[in-house]
CSV table of C-alpha atoms in Angstrom, one decimal:
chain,number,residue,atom,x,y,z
A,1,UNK,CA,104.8,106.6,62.7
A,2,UNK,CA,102.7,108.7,65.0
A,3,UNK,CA,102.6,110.1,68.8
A,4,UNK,CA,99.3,111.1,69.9
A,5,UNK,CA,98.9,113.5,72.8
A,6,UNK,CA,95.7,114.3,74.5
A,7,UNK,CA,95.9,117.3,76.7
A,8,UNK,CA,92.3,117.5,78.8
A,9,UNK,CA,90.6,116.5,76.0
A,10,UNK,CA,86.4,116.2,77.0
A,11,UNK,CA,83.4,115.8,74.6
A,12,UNK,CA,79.7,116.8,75.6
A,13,UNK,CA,76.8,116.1,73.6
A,14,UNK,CA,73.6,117.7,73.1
A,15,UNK,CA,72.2,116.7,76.8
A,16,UNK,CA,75.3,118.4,78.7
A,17,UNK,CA,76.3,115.0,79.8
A,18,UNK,CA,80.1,113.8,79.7
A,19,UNK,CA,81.2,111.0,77.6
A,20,UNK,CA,84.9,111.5,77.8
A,21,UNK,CA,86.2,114.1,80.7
A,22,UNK,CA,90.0,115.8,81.1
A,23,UNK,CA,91.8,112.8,79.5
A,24,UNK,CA,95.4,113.7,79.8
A,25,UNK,CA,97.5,110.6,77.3
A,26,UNK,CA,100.5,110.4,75.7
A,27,UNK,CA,100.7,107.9,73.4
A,28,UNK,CA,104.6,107.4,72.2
A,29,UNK,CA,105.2,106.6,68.7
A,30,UNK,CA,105.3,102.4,67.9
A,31,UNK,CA,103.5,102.0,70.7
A,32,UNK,CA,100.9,99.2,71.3
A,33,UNK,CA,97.9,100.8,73.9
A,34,UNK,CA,94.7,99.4,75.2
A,35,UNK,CA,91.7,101.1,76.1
A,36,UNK,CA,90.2,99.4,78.5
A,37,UNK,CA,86.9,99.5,80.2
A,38,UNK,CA,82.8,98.7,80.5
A,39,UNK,CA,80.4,99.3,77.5
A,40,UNK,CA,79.5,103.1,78.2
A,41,UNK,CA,82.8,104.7,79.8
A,42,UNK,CA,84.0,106.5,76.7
A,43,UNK,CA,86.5,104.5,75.2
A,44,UNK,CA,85.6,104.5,71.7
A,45,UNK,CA,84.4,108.1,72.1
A,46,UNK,CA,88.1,108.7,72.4
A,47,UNK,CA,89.2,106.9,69.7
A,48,UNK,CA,86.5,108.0,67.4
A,49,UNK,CA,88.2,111.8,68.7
A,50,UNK,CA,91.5,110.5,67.7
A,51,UNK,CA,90.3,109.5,64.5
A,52,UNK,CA,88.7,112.6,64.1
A,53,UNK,CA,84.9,110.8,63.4
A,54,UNK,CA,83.7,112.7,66.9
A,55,UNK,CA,84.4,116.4,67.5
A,56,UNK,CA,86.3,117.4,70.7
A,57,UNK,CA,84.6,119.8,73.1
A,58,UNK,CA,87.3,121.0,74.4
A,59,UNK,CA,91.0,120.0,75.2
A,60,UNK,CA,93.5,119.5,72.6
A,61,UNK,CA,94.7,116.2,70.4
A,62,UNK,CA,98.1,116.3,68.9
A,63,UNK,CA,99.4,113.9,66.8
A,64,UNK,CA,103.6,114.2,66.4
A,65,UNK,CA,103.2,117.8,68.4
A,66,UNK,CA,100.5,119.4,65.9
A,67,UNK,CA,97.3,120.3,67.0
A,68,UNK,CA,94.4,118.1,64.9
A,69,UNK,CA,91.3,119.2,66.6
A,70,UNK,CA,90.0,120.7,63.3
A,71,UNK,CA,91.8,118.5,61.0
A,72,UNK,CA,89.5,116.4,58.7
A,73,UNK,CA,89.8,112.2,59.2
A,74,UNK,CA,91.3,112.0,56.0
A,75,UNK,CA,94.2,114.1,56.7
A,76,UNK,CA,95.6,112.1,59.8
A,77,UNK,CA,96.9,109.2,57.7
A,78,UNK,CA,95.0,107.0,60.6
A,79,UNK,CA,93.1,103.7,59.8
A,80,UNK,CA,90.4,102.7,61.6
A,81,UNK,CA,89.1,98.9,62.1
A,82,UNK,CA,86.0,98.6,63.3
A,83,UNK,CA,83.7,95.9,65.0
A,84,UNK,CA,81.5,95.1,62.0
A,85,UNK,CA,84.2,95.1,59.3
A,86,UNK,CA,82.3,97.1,57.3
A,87,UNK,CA,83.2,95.4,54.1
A,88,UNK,CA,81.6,96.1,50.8
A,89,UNK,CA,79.6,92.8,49.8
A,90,UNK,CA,79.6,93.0,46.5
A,91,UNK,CA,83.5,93.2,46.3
A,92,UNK,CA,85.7,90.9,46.2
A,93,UNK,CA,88.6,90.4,49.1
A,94,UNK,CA,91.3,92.0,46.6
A,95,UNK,CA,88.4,95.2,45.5
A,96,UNK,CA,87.9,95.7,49.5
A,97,UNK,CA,91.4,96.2,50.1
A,98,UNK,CA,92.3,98.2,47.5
A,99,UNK,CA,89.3,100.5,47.7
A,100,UNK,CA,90.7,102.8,49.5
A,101,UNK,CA,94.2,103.2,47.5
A,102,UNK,CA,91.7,103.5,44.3
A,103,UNK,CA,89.7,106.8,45.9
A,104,UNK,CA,93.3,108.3,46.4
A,105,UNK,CA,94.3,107.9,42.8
A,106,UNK,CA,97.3,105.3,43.6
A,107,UNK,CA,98.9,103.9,40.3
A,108,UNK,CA,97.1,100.5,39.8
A,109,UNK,CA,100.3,98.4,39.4
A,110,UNK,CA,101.0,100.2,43.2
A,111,UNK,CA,97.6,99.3,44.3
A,112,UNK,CA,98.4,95.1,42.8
A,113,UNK,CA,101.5,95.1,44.6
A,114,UNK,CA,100.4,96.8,48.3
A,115,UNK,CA,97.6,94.3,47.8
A,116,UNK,CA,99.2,90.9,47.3
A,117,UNK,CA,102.0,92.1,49.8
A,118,UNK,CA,99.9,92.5,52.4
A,119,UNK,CA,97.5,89.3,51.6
A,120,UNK,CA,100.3,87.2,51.8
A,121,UNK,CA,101.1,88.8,55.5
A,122,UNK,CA,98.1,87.8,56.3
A,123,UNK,CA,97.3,84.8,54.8
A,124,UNK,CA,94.7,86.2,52.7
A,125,UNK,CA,96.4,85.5,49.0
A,126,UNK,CA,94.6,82.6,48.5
A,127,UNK,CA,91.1,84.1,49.0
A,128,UNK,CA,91.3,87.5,46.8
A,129,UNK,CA,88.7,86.2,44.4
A,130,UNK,CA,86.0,85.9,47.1
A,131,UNK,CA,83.3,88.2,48.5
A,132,UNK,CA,83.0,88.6,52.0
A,133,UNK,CA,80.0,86.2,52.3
A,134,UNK,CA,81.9,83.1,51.3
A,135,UNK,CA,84.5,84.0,54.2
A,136,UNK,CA,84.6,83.5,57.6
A,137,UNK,CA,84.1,86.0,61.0
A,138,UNK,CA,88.2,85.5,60.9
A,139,UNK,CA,89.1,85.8,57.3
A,140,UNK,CA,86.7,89.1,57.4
A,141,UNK,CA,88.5,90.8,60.0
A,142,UNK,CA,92.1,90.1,58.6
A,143,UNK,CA,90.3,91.6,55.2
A,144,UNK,CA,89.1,95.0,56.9
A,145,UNK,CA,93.2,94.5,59.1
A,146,UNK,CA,94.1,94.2,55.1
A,147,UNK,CA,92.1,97.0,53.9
A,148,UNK,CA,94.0,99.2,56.5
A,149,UNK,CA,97.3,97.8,56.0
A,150,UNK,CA,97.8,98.6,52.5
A,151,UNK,CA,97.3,102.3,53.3
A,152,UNK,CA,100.2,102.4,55.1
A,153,UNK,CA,98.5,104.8,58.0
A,154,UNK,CA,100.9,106.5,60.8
A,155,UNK,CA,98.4,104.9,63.1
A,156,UNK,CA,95.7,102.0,63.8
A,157,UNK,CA,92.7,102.6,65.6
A,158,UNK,CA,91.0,99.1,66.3
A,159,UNK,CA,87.7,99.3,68.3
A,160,UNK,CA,86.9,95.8,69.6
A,161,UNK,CA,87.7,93.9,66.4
A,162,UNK,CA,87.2,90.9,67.8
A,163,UNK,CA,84.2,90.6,69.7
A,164,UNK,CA,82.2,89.2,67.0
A,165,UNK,CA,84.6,86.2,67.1
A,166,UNK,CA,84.2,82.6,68.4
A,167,UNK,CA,86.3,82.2,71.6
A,168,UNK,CA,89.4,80.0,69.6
A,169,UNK,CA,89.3,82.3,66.9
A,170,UNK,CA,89.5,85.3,69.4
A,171,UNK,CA,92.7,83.8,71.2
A,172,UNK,CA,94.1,83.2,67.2
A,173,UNK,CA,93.5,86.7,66.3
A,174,UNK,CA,95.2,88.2,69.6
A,175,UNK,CA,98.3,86.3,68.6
A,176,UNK,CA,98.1,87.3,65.6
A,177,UNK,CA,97.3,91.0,66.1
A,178,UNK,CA,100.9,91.0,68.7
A,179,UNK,CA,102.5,89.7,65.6
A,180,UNK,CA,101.3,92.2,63.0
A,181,UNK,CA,102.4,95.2,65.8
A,182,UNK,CA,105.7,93.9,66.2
A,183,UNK,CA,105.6,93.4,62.2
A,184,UNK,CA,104.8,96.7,61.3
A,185,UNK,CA,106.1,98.6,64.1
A,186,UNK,CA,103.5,101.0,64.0
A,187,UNK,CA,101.9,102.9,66.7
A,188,UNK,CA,98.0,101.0,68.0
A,189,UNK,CA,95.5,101.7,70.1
A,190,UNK,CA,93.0,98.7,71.0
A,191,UNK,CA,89.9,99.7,72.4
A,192,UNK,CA,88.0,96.6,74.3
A,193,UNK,CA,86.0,95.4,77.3
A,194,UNK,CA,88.0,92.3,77.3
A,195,UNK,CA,90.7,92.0,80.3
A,196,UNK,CA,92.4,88.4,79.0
A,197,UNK,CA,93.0,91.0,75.3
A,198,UNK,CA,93.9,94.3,77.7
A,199,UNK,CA,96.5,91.6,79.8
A,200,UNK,CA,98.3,90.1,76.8
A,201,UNK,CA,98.1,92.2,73.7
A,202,UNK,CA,99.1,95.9,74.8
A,203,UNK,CA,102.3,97.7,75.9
A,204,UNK,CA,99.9,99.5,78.5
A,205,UNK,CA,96.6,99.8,79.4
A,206,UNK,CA,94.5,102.3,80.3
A,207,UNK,CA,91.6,102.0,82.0
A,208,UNK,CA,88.6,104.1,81.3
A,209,UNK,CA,85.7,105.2,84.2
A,210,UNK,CA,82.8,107.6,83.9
A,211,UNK,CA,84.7,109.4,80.7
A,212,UNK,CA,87.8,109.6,83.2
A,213,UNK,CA,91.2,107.8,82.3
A,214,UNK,CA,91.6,106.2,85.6
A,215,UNK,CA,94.5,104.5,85.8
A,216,UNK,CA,97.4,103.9,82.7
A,217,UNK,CA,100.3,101.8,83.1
A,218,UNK,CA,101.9,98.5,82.0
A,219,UNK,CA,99.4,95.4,82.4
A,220,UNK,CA,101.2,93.2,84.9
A,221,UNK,CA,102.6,97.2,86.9
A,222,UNK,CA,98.1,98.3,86.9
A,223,UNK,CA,97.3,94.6,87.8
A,224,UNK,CA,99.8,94.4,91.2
A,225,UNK,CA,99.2,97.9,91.8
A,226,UNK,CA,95.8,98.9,91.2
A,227,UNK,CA,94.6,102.6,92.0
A,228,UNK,CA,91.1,101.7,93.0
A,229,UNK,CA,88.1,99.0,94.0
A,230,UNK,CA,87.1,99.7,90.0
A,231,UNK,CA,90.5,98.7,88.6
A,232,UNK,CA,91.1,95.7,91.1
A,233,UNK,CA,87.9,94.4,90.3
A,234,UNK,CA,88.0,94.7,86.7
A,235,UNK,CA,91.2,93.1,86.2
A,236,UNK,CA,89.8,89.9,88.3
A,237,UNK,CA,88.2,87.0,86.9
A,238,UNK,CA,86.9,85.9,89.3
A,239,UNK,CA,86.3,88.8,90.7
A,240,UNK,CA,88.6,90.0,93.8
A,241,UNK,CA,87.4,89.4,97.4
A,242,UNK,CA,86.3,92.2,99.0
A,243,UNK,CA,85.7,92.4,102.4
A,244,UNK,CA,85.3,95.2,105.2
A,245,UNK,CA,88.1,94.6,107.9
A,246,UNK,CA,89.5,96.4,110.9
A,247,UNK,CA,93.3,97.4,110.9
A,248,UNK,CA,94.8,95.6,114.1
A,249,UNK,CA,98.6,96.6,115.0
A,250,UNK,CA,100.6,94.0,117.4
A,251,UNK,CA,104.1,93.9,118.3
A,252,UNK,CA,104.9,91.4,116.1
A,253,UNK,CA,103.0,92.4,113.0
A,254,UNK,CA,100.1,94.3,111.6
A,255,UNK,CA,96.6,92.2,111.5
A,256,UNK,CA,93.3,92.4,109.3
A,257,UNK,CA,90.2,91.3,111.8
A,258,UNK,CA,87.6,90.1,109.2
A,259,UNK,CA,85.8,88.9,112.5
A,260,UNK,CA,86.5,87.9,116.1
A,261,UNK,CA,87.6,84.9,114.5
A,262,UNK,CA,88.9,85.6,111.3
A,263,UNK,CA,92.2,87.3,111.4
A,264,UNK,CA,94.3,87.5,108.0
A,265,UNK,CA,97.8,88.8,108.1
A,266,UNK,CA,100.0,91.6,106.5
A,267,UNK,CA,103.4,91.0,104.4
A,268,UNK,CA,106.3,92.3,106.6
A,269,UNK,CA,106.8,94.3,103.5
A,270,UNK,CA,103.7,96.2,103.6
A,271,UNK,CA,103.6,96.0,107.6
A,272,UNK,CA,105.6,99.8,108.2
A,273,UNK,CA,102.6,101.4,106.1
A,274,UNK,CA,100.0,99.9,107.1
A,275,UNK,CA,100.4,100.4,110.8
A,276,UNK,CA,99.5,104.3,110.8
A,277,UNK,CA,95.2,103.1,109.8
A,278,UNK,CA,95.4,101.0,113.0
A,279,UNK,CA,91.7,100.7,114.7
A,280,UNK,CA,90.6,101.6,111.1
A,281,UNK,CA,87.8,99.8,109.1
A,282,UNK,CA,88.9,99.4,105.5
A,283,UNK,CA,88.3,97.3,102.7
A,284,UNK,CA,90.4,94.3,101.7
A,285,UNK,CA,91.4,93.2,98.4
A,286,UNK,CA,92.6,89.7,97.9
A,287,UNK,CA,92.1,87.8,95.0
A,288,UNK,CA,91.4,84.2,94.1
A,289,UNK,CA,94.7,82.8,92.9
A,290,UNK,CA,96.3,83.8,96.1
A,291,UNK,CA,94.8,81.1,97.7
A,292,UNK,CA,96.7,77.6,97.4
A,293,UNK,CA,96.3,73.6,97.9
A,294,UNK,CA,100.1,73.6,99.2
A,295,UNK,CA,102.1,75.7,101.1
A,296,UNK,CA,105.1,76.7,98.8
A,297,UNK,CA,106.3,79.4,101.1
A,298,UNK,CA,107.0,79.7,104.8
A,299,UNK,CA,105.1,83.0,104.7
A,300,UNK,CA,101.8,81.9,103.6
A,301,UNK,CA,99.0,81.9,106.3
A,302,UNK,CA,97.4,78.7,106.3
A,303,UNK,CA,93.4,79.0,106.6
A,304,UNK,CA,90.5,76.2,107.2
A,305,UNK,CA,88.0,76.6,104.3
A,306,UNK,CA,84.7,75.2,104.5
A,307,UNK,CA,83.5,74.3,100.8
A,308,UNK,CA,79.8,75.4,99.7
A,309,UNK,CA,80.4,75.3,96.0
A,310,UNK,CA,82.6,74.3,93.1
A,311,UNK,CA,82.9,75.1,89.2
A,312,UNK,CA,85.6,72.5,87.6
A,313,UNK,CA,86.6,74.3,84.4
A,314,UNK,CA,89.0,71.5,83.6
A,315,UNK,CA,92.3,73.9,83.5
A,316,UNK,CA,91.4,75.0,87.0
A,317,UNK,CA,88.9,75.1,89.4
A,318,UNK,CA,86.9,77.6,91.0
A,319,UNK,CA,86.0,77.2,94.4
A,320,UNK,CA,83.3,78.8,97.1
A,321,UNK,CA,83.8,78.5,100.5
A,322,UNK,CA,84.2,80.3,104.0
A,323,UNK,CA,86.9,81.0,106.3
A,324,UNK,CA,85.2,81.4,109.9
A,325,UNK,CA,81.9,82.2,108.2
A,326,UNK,CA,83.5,84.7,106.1
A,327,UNK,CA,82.6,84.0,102.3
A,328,UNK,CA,85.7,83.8,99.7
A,329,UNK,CA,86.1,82.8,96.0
A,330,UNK,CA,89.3,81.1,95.3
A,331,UNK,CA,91.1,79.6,92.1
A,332,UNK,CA,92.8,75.6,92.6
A,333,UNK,CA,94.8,74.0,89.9
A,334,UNK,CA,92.7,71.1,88.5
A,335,UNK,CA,94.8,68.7,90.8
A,336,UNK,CA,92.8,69.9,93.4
A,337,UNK,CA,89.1,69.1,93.3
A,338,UNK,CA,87.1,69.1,96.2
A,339,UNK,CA,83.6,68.6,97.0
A,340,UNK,CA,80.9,70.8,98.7
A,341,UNK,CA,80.6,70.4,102.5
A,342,UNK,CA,84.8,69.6,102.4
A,343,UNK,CA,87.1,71.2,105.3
A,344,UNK,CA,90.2,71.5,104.2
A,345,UNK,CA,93.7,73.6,104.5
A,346,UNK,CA,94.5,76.8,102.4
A,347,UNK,CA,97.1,78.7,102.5
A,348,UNK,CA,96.8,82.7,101.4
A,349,UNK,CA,99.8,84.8,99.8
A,350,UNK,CA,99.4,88.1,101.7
A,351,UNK,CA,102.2,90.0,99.5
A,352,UNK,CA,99.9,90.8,96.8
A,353,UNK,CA,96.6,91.7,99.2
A,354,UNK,CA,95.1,95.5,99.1
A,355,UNK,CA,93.7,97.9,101.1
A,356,UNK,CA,91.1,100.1,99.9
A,357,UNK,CA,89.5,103.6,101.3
A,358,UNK,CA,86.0,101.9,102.3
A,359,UNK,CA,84.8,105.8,101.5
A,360,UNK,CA,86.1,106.8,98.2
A,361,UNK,CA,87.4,103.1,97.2
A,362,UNK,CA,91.2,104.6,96.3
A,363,UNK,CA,93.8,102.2,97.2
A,364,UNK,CA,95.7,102.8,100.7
A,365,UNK,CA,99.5,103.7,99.8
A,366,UNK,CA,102.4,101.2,100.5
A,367,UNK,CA,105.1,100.1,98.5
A,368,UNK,CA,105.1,98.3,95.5
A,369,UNK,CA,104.3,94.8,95.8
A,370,UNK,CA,107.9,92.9,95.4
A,371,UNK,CA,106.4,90.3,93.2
A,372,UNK,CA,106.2,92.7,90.5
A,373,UNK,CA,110.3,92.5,90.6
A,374,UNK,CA,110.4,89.0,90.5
């Protein structure tokens, strides 16, 4: 079992430029984090630091309070499962996973039993006899998940495991990744580019900018709350609607003019902190699914849509259109299919919309959206 604390922990390679910048993590033992971020921002940097396969430049990594910076990879009892498996070929599924037992000198009957232990966890015992090339892009990963398994590590480091995975097998694998954590009960961190395996696999994300740990938080807490433009958007599929707007305060409310026409309005719960950027131009955040077919709450403003395209996806549909001339993307249930050149009714959720710094692209403070407590 490990905790693993990173105290302004940067790396800088040869051309002075950043990779990872003042990262500042606690990671609590048993606990199941996600890296998250675009190719480039210095997630597996930081997990190759962890790992001890990259130096650190400066900053200090503890793992269960002592300082590893110059601690060798092999003397941080921390597995590491990479993208490409990195399986011997000319092994066999039992050899691969025992490989690394047999370079420590483990007692062979030891080795046997870690090995079919673990194979039947992951329904592997019925393939020891193969090689890697008569298995599949699944059965190779829960191999290399095998390989790592049997060392019993303090820690796994998994750096986008599953990317080389057919969609179906992806969505197997997540499940069966949440299983093996709960399983083992062993501290993870899950580096990917992937928001649908950031959303549903991890005990808290953080998301990585630049080399800068942006934001860090629980998945459904970062996605109602989001610190930035960078983090709303990234945790949108489609992306969020973003739109410059002008702050209006009335007597009655607070109101977002999109145009002379197009006027969206504020939560009452939001209202009191929003008031104080009235005559402000700012930049609102609303995403797709807060638009609906039917009005299942007295609250929600109803808006005339004018359609200009549509993607049916079968589950759900994904809808173009403009309010007042003012272009949106929004997300229907499959019940509701319409057609380009429709008019029809929509009705937006304003408790969950954001404001954003049109400057520096921070979120404007208010309170906590309340649909995070329900």
């Amino acid at each position: 079992m490990a905790s693993i604390e990173l105290h302004n922990v940067s790396k800088i390679y040869q051309s002075n430029q950043y990779s990872v910048r003042d990262v500042n993590l606690t990671i609590h033992d048993g606990e199941f984090v996600i890296f998250l971020g675009p190719s480039g921002c210095g997630k597996s940097t930081t997990l190759r630091m962890i790992a001890g396969l990259e130096s650190i430049t400066s900053g200090e990594l503890r793992i269960n309070g002592q300082n590893v910076n110059r601690m060798a990879p092999r003397d941080r009892n921390i597995a590491v499962v990479f993208q490409s498996y990195a399986l011997y070929p000319h092994m066999t599924v039992a050899e691969n996973m025992a490989f690394g037992l047999k370079m420590r000198g483990t007692p062979v009957g030891v080795i046997r039993k870690k090995v079919a232990e673990t194979a039947a966890m992951l329904g592997l015992d019925q393939l020891l006899h193969r090689k890697p090339a008569a298995l599949s892009g699944g059965q190779r990963q829960r191999v290399a998940l095998g390989r790592a398994i049997v060392r019993e590590p303090q820690a796994f480091l998994l750096d986008e495991p599953l990317s080389n995975l057919d969609a179906q097998l992806r969505a197997e694998m997540r499940t069966e990744l949440i299983k093996l954590h709960r399983r083992l009960g062993k501290t993870m961190i899950y580096v990917t580019h992937d928001q649908v395996e950031a959303m549903t696999m991890g005990d808290r994300i953080c998301i990585m900018r630049d080399g800068y740990l942006v934001q860090s938080g629980k998945p459904l807490e970062v996605y109602a709350n989001p610190a930035n433009i960078f983090v709303a958007r990234f945790l949108s599929s489609p992306p969020i609607n973003l739109l410059p707007c002008v702050v209006r305060t009335w007597a009655n409310g607070v109101s977002l003019l999109l145009t002379d026409d197009c006027r969206i309005h504020v939560a009452h719960y939001a209202q009191a902190d929003y008031r104080r950027y009235d005559g402000q131009t700012v930049t609102l955040g609303i995403r797709p699914e807060d638009f609906h077919a039917r009005q299942l709450d007295a609250n929600w403003q109803p808006l005339r849509f004018k359609v200009t395209g549509v993607e049916a996806l079968g589950a759900e549909n994904i809808v173009t259109g403009t309010i007042d001339d003012v272009r949106f993307v929004v997300r229907l249930d499959r019940h509701t299919l319409p057609t380009p050149g429709d008019s029809i009714i929509l009705y937006m959720d304003p408790e969950p919309l954001h404001l954003f710094d049109t400057q520096t692209g921070d979120v404007l403070p208010r309170r906590a959206s309340p649909l995070l407590a329900s």
